[in-house]
CSV table of C-alpha atoms in Angstrom, one decimal:
chain,number,residue,atom,x,y,z
R,20,MET,CA,16.8,14.1,-26.2
R,21,LYS,CA,16.7,17.4,-28.2
R,22,LYS,CA,16.6,20.7,-26.4
R,23,TYR,CA,15.1,24.0,-27.4
R,24,ASP,CA,17.5,26.5,-29.0
R,25,ASN,CA,17.3,29.3,-26.4
R,26,TYR,CA,16.4,29.4,-22.7
R,27,LYS,CA,15.8,32.0,-20.0
R,28,ASP,CA,15.6,32.0,-16.3
R,29,SER,CA,12.0,31.5,-15.2
R,30,GLY,CA,12.7,33.1,-11.8
R,31,ILE,CA,11.0,30.1,-10.1
R,32,GLU,CA,13.3,27.6,-8.3
R,33,TRP,CA,11.4,24.4,-9.1
R,34,ILE,CA,10.9,25.4,-12.8
R,35,GLY,CA,14.5,26.6,-13.5
R,36,GLU,CA,15.2,27.6,-17.0
R,37,ILE,CA,12.4,27.5,-19.6
R,38,PRO,CA,12.4,27.9,-23.4
R,39,GLU,CA,12.8,31.6,-24.3
R,40,HIS,CA,9.2,31.8,-25.7
R,41,TRP,CA,7.6,30.2,-22.6
R,42,LYS,CA,6.3,32.1,-19.6
R,43,ALA,CA,5.9,31.3,-15.9
R,44,LYS,CA,2.5,32.3,-14.5
R,45,ARG,CA,0.5,31.8,-11.3
R,46,ILE,CA,-2.2,29.2,-11.7
R,47,LYS,CA,-4.9,31.6,-10.4
R,48,LEU,CA,-4.5,33.5,-13.6
R,49,PHE,CA,-6.1,30.6,-15.4
R,50,SER,CA,-9.0,30.0,-12.9
R,51,PRO,CA,-10.1,31.0,-9.4
R,52,VAL,CA,-9.2,28.3,-6.9
R,53,LYS,CA,-12.1,27.2,-4.8
R,54,ARG,CA,-12.5,24.7,-1.9
R,55,GLY,CA,-14.9,21.9,-1.8
R,56,ALA,CA,-18.1,21.9,0.4
R,57,SER,CA,-18.0,22.1,4.1
R,58,PRO,CA,-19.6,20.7,6.2
R,59,ARG,CA,-19.5,17.3,4.6
R,60,PRO,CA,-22.6,15.1,4.5
R,61,ILE,CA,-22.6,12.9,7.6
R,62,ASP,CA,-23.1,9.2,7.6
R,63,ASP,CA,-26.9,9.4,7.4
R,64,PRO,CA,-28.8,7.3,4.8
R,65,LYS,CA,-30.8,10.4,3.7
R,66,TYR,CA,-27.6,11.9,2.2
R,67,PHE,CA,-26.8,8.8,0.1
R,68,ASP,CA,-28.5,6.9,-2.7
R,69,GLU,CA,-26.9,4.1,-4.7
R,70,ASN,CA,-28.8,5.3,-7.7
R,71,GLY,CA,-27.9,8.9,-7.3
R,72,GLU,CA,-26.7,11.1,-10.1
R,73,TYR,CA,-23.5,12.3,-8.4
R,74,ALA,CA,-20.7,10.2,-6.9
R,75,TRP,CA,-19.4,11.2,-3.5
R,76,VAL,CA,-15.6,11.6,-3.6
R,77,ARG,CA,-13.5,10.7,-0.6
R,78,ILE,CA,-9.8,11.0,-0.3
R,79,ALA,CA,-9.6,7.2,-0.4
R,80,ASP,CA,-11.3,7.2,-3.8
R,81,VAL,CA,-8.6,9.6,-5.1
R,82,THR,CA,-5.8,7.7,-3.5
R,83,ALA,CA,-7.0,4.5,-5.3
R,84,SER,CA,-7.2,6.2,-8.7
R,85,ASP,CA,-4.5,7.1,-11.1
R,86,ARG,CA,-5.2,10.1,-13.4
R,87,TYR,CA,-8.9,9.7,-13.9
R,88,LEU,CA,-11.7,9.3,-11.4
R,89,THR,CA,-14.1,6.8,-12.9
R,90,ASP,CA,-15.9,5.4,-9.9
R,91,THR,CA,-16.3,5.9,-6.1
R,92,THR,CA,-17.7,3.8,-3.3
R,93,GLN,CA,-20.8,5.9,-2.7
R,94,LYS,CA,-23.4,8.1,-4.5
R,95,LEU,CA,-25.3,11.0,-3.1
R,96,SER,CA,-29.0,11.6,-2.9
R,97,GLU,CA,-30.4,14.9,-4.2
R,98,LEU,CA,-30.2,16.2,-0.6
R,99,GLY,CA,-26.6,15.1,-0.2
R,100,ALA,CA,-25.6,16.6,-3.6
R,101,SER,CA,-27.2,19.9,-2.7
R,102,LEU,CA,-24.8,20.2,0.3
R,103,SER,CA,-21.7,19.6,-1.9
R,104,VAL,CA,-19.7,21.1,-4.7
R,105,LYS,CA,-20.7,19.4,-8.0
R,106,ARG,CA,-18.1,18.7,-10.7
R,107,ASP,CA,-18.7,17.4,-14.2
R,108,SER,CA,-16.7,15.0,-16.4
R,109,GLY,CA,-13.4,16.6,-17.5
R,110,ASP,CA,-13.0,18.8,-14.4
R,111,PHE,CA,-9.7,19.0,-12.6
R,112,PHE,CA,-9.3,19.1,-8.8
R,113,LEU,CA,-6.5,18.6,-6.3
R,114,SER,CA,-6.5,17.0,-2.8
R,115,ILE,CA,-5.4,19.1,0.1
R,116,ALA,CA,-6.0,16.5,2.9
R,117,GLY,CA,-4.9,12.9,3.3
R,118,SER,CA,-2.9,12.2,0.1
R,119,VAL,CA,-2.0,15.9,-0.1
R,120,GLY,CA,-1.4,17.3,-3.5
R,121,LYS,CA,-2.8,14.5,-5.6
R,122,PRO,CA,-4.1,15.8,-9.0
R,123,MET,CA,-7.3,14.2,-10.4
R,124,ILE,CA,-9.4,14.6,-13.5
R,125,THR,CA,-13.0,13.3,-13.1
R,126,LYS,CA,-14.7,11.3,-15.8
R,127,ILE,CA,-18.0,11.2,-13.9
R,128,LYS,CA,-20.4,13.6,-12.3
R,129,CYS,CA,-19.2,13.9,-8.7
R,130,CYS,CA,-19.3,16.0,-5.5
R,131,ILE,CA,-16.2,17.0,-3.6
R,132,HIS,CA,-15.7,18.1,0.0
R,133,ASP,CA,-13.3,20.5,1.7
R,134,GLY,CA,-10.4,18.1,1.4
R,135,PHE,CA,-10.1,19.2,-2.2
R,136,VAL,CA,-9.6,22.5,-4.2
R,137,TYR,CA,-11.1,22.9,-7.7
R,138,PHE,CA,-10.8,25.3,-10.6
R,139,PRO,CA,-14.3,26.4,-11.8
R,140,LYS,CA,-13.1,28.4,-14.9
R,141,LEU,CA,-10.0,26.6,-16.0
R,142,THR,CA,-8.6,28.0,-19.3
R,143,ILE,CA,-5.7,25.7,-19.6
R,144,ASN,CA,-5.7,22.0,-20.7
R,145,PRO,CA,-6.4,20.0,-17.5
R,146,GLU,CA,-4.3,17.1,-18.9
R,147,PHE,CA,-1.2,19.4,-19.0
R,148,LEU,CA,-2.0,20.7,-15.5
R,149,TYR,CA,-2.3,17.1,-14.3
R,150,TYR,CA,1.2,16.3,-15.5
R,151,ILE,CA,2.7,19.4,-13.9
R,152,PHE,CA,1.2,18.5,-10.5
R,153,GLN,CA,2.0,14.8,-11.0
R,154,THR,CA,5.7,15.6,-10.6
R,155,GLY,CA,5.2,17.0,-7.1
R,156,LEU,CA,7.6,19.8,-8.0
R,157,PRO,CA,5.2,22.7,-7.7
R,158,TYR,CA,5.0,22.1,-3.9
R,159,LEU,CA,8.7,22.9,-3.4
R,160,GLY,CA,9.1,25.9,-1.2
R,161,LEU,CA,5.5,25.9,0.0
R,162,GLY,CA,4.7,26.3,3.7
R,163,LYS,CA,4.7,23.1,5.7
R,164,LEU,CA,2.5,22.0,8.6
R,165,GLY,CA,4.8,19.6,10.5
R,166,THR,CA,5.9,17.2,7.8
R,167,GLN,CA,2.8,17.6,5.7
R,168,LEU,CA,2.1,20.1,2.9
R,169,ASN,CA,-0.1,23.0,4.1
R,170,LEU,CA,-2.2,23.5,1.0
R,171,ASN,CA,-5.2,25.9,0.7
R,172,THR,CA,-6.8,28.0,-2.0
R,173,GLU,CA,-4.3,30.8,-1.6
R,174,THR,CA,-1.1,28.7,-1.7
R,175,VAL,CA,-2.4,26.6,-4.7
R,176,GLY,CA,-3.5,29.7,-6.6
R,177,ASN,CA,-0.1,31.4,-6.1
R,178,ILE,CA,1.9,28.4,-7.5
R,179,PHE,CA,3.8,29.4,-10.6
R,180,ILE,CA,3.6,26.9,-13.5
R,181,PRO,CA,5.4,26.9,-16.9
R,182,ILE,CA,3.3,28.0,-19.8
R,183,PRO,CA,4.1,27.1,-23.5
R,184,SER,CA,1.8,27.9,-26.4
R,185,ASP,CA,-1.5,26.1,-26.7
R,186,GLU,CA,-0.2,24.1,-29.7
R,187,GLU,CA,2.9,23.0,-27.6
R,188,ILE,CA,0.6,22.1,-24.7
R,189,GLU,CA,-1.3,19.7,-26.9
R,190,ILE,CA,1.9,18.2,-28.4
R,191,ILE,CA,3.4,17.8,-24.9
R,192,THR,CA,0.3,16.1,-23.4
R,193,ASN,CA,0.0,13.7,-26.4
R,194,TYR,CA,3.7,12.8,-26.1
R,195,LEU,CA,3.4,12.2,-22.3
R,196,ASP,CA,0.2,10.2,-22.8
R,197,HIS,CA,2.1,7.9,-25.2
R,198,LYS,CA,5.3,7.6,-23.2
R,199,THR,CA,3.7,7.2,-19.8
R,200,ALA,CA,1.4,4.5,-21.2
R,201,GLN,CA,4.4,2.6,-22.4
R,202,ILE,CA,6.1,2.9,-19.0
R,203,ASP,CA,2.9,1.9,-17.2
R,204,THR,CA,2.4,-1.1,-19.4
R,205,LEU,CA,6.0,-2.2,-18.5
R,206,ILE,CA,5.4,-1.6,-14.8
R,207,ALA,CA,2.1,-3.6,-15.0
R,208,LYS,CA,4.0,-6.6,-16.6
R,209,LYS,CA,6.6,-6.5,-13.9
R,210,GLU,CA,3.9,-6.3,-11.2
R,211,GLN,CA,2.2,-9.3,-12.8
R,212,PHE,CA,5.6,-11.1,-12.7
R,213,ILE,CA,5.9,-10.4,-9.0
R,214,SER,CA,2.4,-11.8,-8.4
R,215,LEU,CA,3.3,-15.0,-10.2
R,216,LEU,CA,6.5,-15.2,-8.1
R,217,GLN,CA,4.5,-14.8,-4.9
R,218,GLU,CA,2.1,-17.5,-6.0
R,219,GLU,CA,5.0,-19.8,-6.8
R,220,ARG,CA,6.5,-19.1,-3.3
R,221,THR,CA,3.1,-19.8,-1.7
R,222,ALA,CA,2.8,-23.1,-3.7
R,223,VAL,CA,6.4,-24.1,-2.7
R,224,ILE,CA,5.7,-23.7,1.0
R,225,ASN,CA,2.3,-25.3,0.9
R,226,GLN,CA,3.4,-28.4,-1.1
R,227,ALA,CA,6.4,-28.9,1.1
R,228,VAL,CA,4.7,-28.7,4.5
R,229,THR,CA,1.7,-30.8,3.5
R,230,LYS,CA,3.1,-33.3,1.0
R,231,GLY,CA,6.8,-33.4,1.7
R,232,LEU,CA,9.6,-33.5,-0.8
R,233,ASP,CA,9.4,-37.0,-2.1
R,234,PRO,CA,6.9,-37.2,-5.0
R,235,LYS,CA,6.9,-41.0,-4.8
R,236,VAL,CA,6.0,-41.3,-1.2
R,237,LYS,CA,2.9,-43.2,-0.3
R,238,MET,CA,0.0,-41.0,0.8
R,239,LYS,CA,-2.9,-41.4,3.2
R,240,ASP,CA,-6.1,-39.4,3.9
R,241,SER,CA,-5.4,-36.8,6.6
R,242,GLY,CA,-9.0,-37.0,7.8
R,243,ILE,CA,-9.3,-33.2,7.2
R,244,GLU,CA,-11.2,-32.2,4.0
R,245,TRP,CA,-9.3,-29.0,3.1
R,246,LEU,CA,-5.9,-30.7,3.9
R,247,GLY,CA,-6.4,-33.8,1.8
R,248,GLU,CA,-3.7,-36.5,1.6
R,249,ILE,CA,-0.5,-36.4,3.5
R,250,PRO,CA,2.5,-38.7,3.4
R,251,GLU,CA,1.7,-42.1,5.0
R,252,HIS,CA,4.3,-41.9,7.8
R,253,TRP,CA,3.2,-38.4,8.9
R,254,GLN,CA,0.9,-37.7,11.8
R,255,VAL,CA,-1.7,-34.9,12.3
R,256,THR,CA,-1.4,-33.1,15.5
R,257,ARG,CA,-2.8,-29.8,16.9
R,258,LEU,CA,-0.8,-26.6,17.5
R,259,GLY,CA,-1.8,-26.7,21.2
R,260,PHE,CA,0.0,-30.0,21.7
R,261,LEU,CA,3.2,-28.5,20.3
R,262,SER,CA,3.0,-25.4,22.5
R,263,SER,CA,3.6,-24.8,26.2
R,264,LYS,CA,1.4,-21.7,26.1
R,265,ILE,CA,-0.8,-19.7,23.7
R,266,GLY,CA,-2.0,-16.3,24.8
R,267,ASP,CA,-2.5,-12.7,23.6
R,268,GLY,CA,-1.6,-9.2,24.8
R,269,LEU,CA,-3.2,-6.5,26.9
R,270,HIS,CA,-7.0,-6.1,26.6
R,271,GLY,CA,-7.0,-2.4,27.3
R,272,THR,CA,-5.0,0.8,26.7
R,273,PRO,CA,-1.6,1.1,28.5
R,274,ASN,CA,-0.2,4.4,29.9
R,275,TYR,CA,2.0,5.7,27.1
R,276,VAL,CA,5.1,7.8,27.6
R,277,ASP,CA,6.8,10.1,25.2
R,278,ASN,CA,10.0,8.1,24.8
R,279,SER,CA,11.4,4.8,26.1
R,280,ASP,CA,13.1,1.6,25.1
R,281,PHE,CA,9.8,-0.3,25.7
R,282,LYS,CA,7.4,-0.4,22.8
R,283,PHE,CA,3.7,-1.2,22.6
R,284,ILE,CA,3.0,-3.3,19.6
R,285,ASN,CA,-0.1,-4.6,17.8
R,286,GLY,CA,-0.8,-6.9,14.8
R,287,ASN,CA,0.5,-4.3,12.4
R,288,ASN,CA,3.9,-4.6,13.8
R,289,ILE,CA,4.1,-8.3,13.0
R,290,GLY,CA,5.1,-9.7,9.6
R,291,ASP,CA,7.7,-11.2,7.3
R,292,GLY,CA,9.1,-13.2,10.3
R,293,GLN,CA,9.9,-10.2,12.5
R,294,ILE,CA,8.7,-7.4,14.8
R,295,SER,CA,8.8,-4.0,13.1
R,296,ILE,CA,9.1,-0.9,15.1
R,297,TYR,CA,7.9,2.2,13.3
R,298,GLU,CA,8.2,5.9,13.9
R,299,HIS,CA,4.6,6.0,15.1
R,300,THR,CA,4.9,3.0,17.4
R,301,LYS,CA,4.0,4.1,20.9
R,302,CYS,CA,6.2,3.7,24.0
R,303,VAL,CA,5.4,2.6,27.5
R,304,SER,CA,7.4,2.9,30.8
R,305,GLU,CA,9.6,0.1,32.1
R,306,GLU,CA,7.1,-0.3,35.0
R,307,GLU,CA,4.2,-0.7,32.6
R,308,TYR,CA,6.2,-3.1,30.5
R,309,LEU,CA,7.2,-5.3,33.4
R,310,SER,CA,3.7,-5.4,34.8
R,311,ASN,CA,2.2,-6.6,31.5
R,312,LYS,CA,5.1,-8.6,30.2
R,313,LYS,CA,4.3,-12.0,28.6
R,314,GLU,CA,6.4,-15.2,28.9
R,315,LEU,CA,8.1,-14.9,25.6
R,316,ASN,CA,11.3,-16.7,24.7
R,317,GLU,CA,13.4,-17.8,21.7
R,318,ASN,CA,10.7,-20.4,20.8
R,319,SER,CA,7.9,-17.8,20.6
R,320,ILE,CA,6.0,-17.2,17.4
R,321,LEU,CA,3.9,-14.0,17.2
R,322,MET,CA,0.7,-13.8,15.1
R,323,SER,CA,-1.7,-11.0,14.3
R,324,ILE,CA,-5.2,-12.0,15.2
R,325,ASN,CA,-7.4,-8.9,14.8
R,326,GLY,CA,-8.1,-6.9,11.7
R,327,THR,CA,-5.1,-8.1,9.7
R,328,ILE,CA,-5.1,-11.8,10.4
R,329,GLY,CA,-2.2,-14.3,10.2
R,330,ASN,CA,0.9,-12.1,9.9
R,331,LEU,CA,3.8,-13.9,11.6
R,332,GLY,CA,7.0,-13.1,13.3
R,333,PHE,CA,9.6,-14.6,15.6
R,334,TYR,CA,10.3,-13.1,19.0
R,335,LYS,CA,14.0,-12.3,19.3
R,336,GLY,CA,14.3,-10.6,22.7
R,337,GLU,CA,12.8,-7.3,21.8
R,338,LYS,CA,11.5,-5.1,24.6
R,339,VAL,CA,7.9,-5.1,23.5
R,340,MET,CA,4.5,-5.1,25.2
R,341,LEU,CA,1.8,-6.9,23.3
R,342,GLY,CA,-1.6,-5.6,22.5
R,343,LYS,CA,-4.7,-7.8,22.2
R,344,SER,CA,-4.3,-8.0,18.4
R,345,VAL,CA,-1.1,-10.1,18.9
R,346,ALA,CA,-1.1,-13.7,19.9
R,347,TYR,CA,2.0,-15.5,21.1
R,348,ILE,CA,2.7,-19.2,20.6
R,349,ASN,CA,5.4,-20.7,22.8
R,350,ILE,CA,6.7,-23.9,21.0
R,351,ILE,CA,7.9,-26.6,23.4
R,352,ASP,CA,10.7,-28.1,21.3
R,353,PHE,CA,13.0,-25.8,19.4
R,354,LYS,CA,13.6,-28.5,16.8
R,355,THR,CA,10.0,-28.1,15.7
R,356,LEU,CA,9.9,-24.3,15.7
R,357,ASN,CA,10.8,-23.5,12.1
R,358,PHE,CA,8.6,-26.2,10.5
R,359,THR,CA,5.7,-25.1,12.6
R,360,TYR,CA,6.3,-21.5,11.5
R,361,LYS,CA,6.4,-22.6,7.9
R,362,TYR,CA,3.2,-24.4,8.2
R,363,LEU,CA,1.5,-21.5,9.9
R,364,GLU,CA,2.3,-19.3,6.8
R,365,SER,CA,1.1,-22.0,4.4
R,366,GLU,CA,-2.1,-21.7,2.3
R,367,SER,CA,-3.5,-24.8,4.0
R,368,CYS,CA,-3.3,-23.1,7.4
R,369,LYS,CA,-4.8,-19.9,6.0
R,370,THR,CA,-7.7,-21.9,4.8
R,371,TYR,CA,-8.3,-23.2,8.3
R,372,ILE,CA,-7.9,-19.7,9.8
R,373,ASP,CA,-10.4,-18.1,7.3
R,374,ASN,CA,-13.0,-20.7,8.4
R,375,GLN,CA,-12.5,-19.7,12.0
R,376,LEU,CA,-12.8,-16.0,11.8
R,377,SER,CA,-15.5,-14.1,13.7
R,378,GLY,CA,-16.7,-10.5,13.6
R,379,SER,CA,-18.7,-8.8,10.9
R,380,THR,CA,-16.6,-5.6,10.2
R,381,ILE,CA,-13.3,-6.3,12.0
R,382,LYS,CA,-12.3,-10.0,11.8
R,383,ASN,CA,-10.9,-11.8,14.9
R,384,LEU,CA,-9.1,-15.1,15.4
R,385,SER,CA,-9.7,-16.7,18.8
R,386,LEU,CA,-7.0,-18.3,20.9
R,387,TYR,CA,-9.2,-21.4,21.0
R,388,SER,CA,-9.0,-21.6,17.2
R,389,ILE,CA,-5.2,-21.2,17.3
R,390,ASN,CA,-4.9,-24.0,19.8
R,391,LYS,CA,-6.9,-26.3,17.4
R,392,ILE,CA,-4.9,-25.6,14.3
R,393,PRO,CA,-4.2,-29.0,12.8
R,394,ILE,CA,-0.6,-29.6,11.6
R,395,PRO,CA,0.6,-32.5,9.5
R,396,PHE,CA,3.8,-33.5,11.2
R,397,PRO,CA,6.9,-35.5,9.9
R,398,ASN,CA,9.9,-36.5,12.1
R,399,PHE,CA,12.6,-34.1,13.1
R,400,ASP,CA,15.0,-35.0,10.3
R,401,GLU,CA,12.4,-34.6,7.6
R,402,GLN,CA,11.2,-31.3,9.2
R,403,LYS,CA,14.7,-29.9,8.8
R,404,GLU,CA,15.0,-31.1,5.2
R,405,ILE,CA,11.7,-29.4,4.4
R,406,VAL,CA,12.6,-26.2,6.1
R,407,ASP,CA,16.0,-26.0,4.4
R,408,TYR,CA,14.4,-26.7,1.0
R,409,ILE,CA,11.8,-24.0,1.6
R,410,THR,CA,14.4,-21.5,2.8
R,411,ILE,CA,16.7,-22.0,-0.2
R,412,THR,CA,13.9,-22.0,-2.8
R,413,THR,CA,12.0,-19.0,-1.4
R,414,ASN,CA,15.2,-17.0,-0.9
R,415,GLU,CA,15.8,-17.4,-4.7
R,416,ILE,CA,12.3,-16.3,-5.4
R,417,ASN,CA,12.6,-13.4,-2.9
R,418,ILE,CA,15.7,-12.2,-4.6
R,419,LEU,CA,13.8,-12.1,-7.9
R,420,ILE,CA,10.9,-10.3,-6.3
R,421,THR,CA,13.3,-7.7,-4.8
R,422,LYS,CA,15.1,-7.2,-8.1
R,423,THR,CA,11.8,-6.7,-9.9
R,424,GLN,CA,10.5,-4.3,-7.3
R,425,GLN,CA,13.7,-2.3,-7.7
R,426,GLU,CA,13.2,-2.2,-11.5
R,427,ILE,CA,9.6,-0.9,-10.9
R,428,GLU,CA,10.9,1.9,-8.6
R,429,LEU,CA,13.4,2.9,-11.3
R,430,LEU,CA,10.7,3.0,-13.9
R,431,LYS,CA,8.5,5.1,-11.7
R,432,GLU,CA,11.4,7.5,-11.0
R,433,TYR,CA,12.2,7.6,-14.8
R,434,LYS,CA,8.5,8.4,-15.5
R,435,THR,CA,8.4,11.3,-13.0
R,436,ALA,CA,11.7,12.6,-14.3
R,437,LEU,CA,10.5,12.4,-17.9
R,438,ILE,CA,7.3,14.3,-17.1
R,439,SER,CA,9.3,17.0,-15.2
R,440,GLU,CA,11.8,17.4,-18.1
R,441,VAL,CA,9.0,17.7,-20.7
R,442,VAL,CA,6.6,20.0,-18.8
R,443,THR,CA,9.3,22.4,-17.9
R,444,GLY,CA,10.8,22.5,-21.4
R,445,LYS,CA,14.1,21.0,-20.6
R,446,VAL,CA,13.6,18.8,-23.7
R,447,ASP,CA,11.8,19.6,-27.0
R,448,VAL,CA,9.3,16.9,-28.1
R,449,ARG,CA,7.7,18.9,-30.9
R,450,ASP,CA,9.3,16.9,-33.6
R,451,VAL,CA,9.2,13.5,-31.9
R,452,VAL,CA,7.5,10.8,-33.9
R,453,LEU,CA,5.4,8.6,-31.6
R,454,ASN,CA,5.4,4.9,-32.3
């Protein structure tokens, strides 16, 4: 892309060189920087009203939004709004807690708490300011609090930003609106393609484990309404009959230690066929591990049963202590292990599980319900054929999904790089014809 004729050093590391006629100025020169209201309204009905004039903005509302805030999950009563900082449509604010440094332009009347800073007398186009902060580059060199940005009114106000003329600001924002919309449309299409691939993968698994691979096979009524017909020579059994033991983890809090080879896991550690150990996964001592160790073996399937339900993983000898949100299913015959696992991740099994959940806020799946999971069951040879077919077919789909996800990440990186190049004047878009 075309560059400007002459550049100069901005004196600011993250900005670098800017066009000769641009300037680098602190953001506080364009508006005071203020913090949202503190204390925040507490969870008391008198502070909230679903018909209230002002929406209540939480960090989660901002995290779920892109550039514009158009809705939130709660609205404030007159009393609640009186305790908060009110913002009008078109106002710009920035998160300094949770998703730190996320810029936002509100399109609704709203109130913000002390997890945000705002700019009450902004004299620069908020759309341009949004793009500058969207790059994340203004935060380079700022003080850190652990691994998290330490933002406050002072640090934000002292951030230097590149300043072109008002006319160029309008040209730049129009250009970026156009180009980022094109990129976002392409990303959305690729995300839709991934959704279709995931649906296809689900359908492949469900069809194979409930109907088999022979489209001409004679069928019979399974006797289970949501399962429908199954091949005539298959039998319906219960998971409990295929298992030597079904149990769950510790109902309580273990004694944690700072560092050890023994990890305490819950349902969030289970998924995609494996146990995942994260940086925040807590450790227990060897003594604690041994005193609460479950009878796991190479035939054990792990399932999340609290909060997030139905995530599955194989146990492969990891030194893990289970929490109560993890169930273990010890399959008797290794030859049935993989077919059983495939059925447990099928849509038919999920239908059964959804009908068995208890709990109003946090859902739970009981061990009794797991024992009673009905499974349509072919002979060993057919089980192997089905598992091999599912493995080959879903691997091909997974490769496509991974490739498309990588393409999406490249598009996102390109979008961020493009914004950075344009708002810092590394490229000149004044004469670009938009189409």
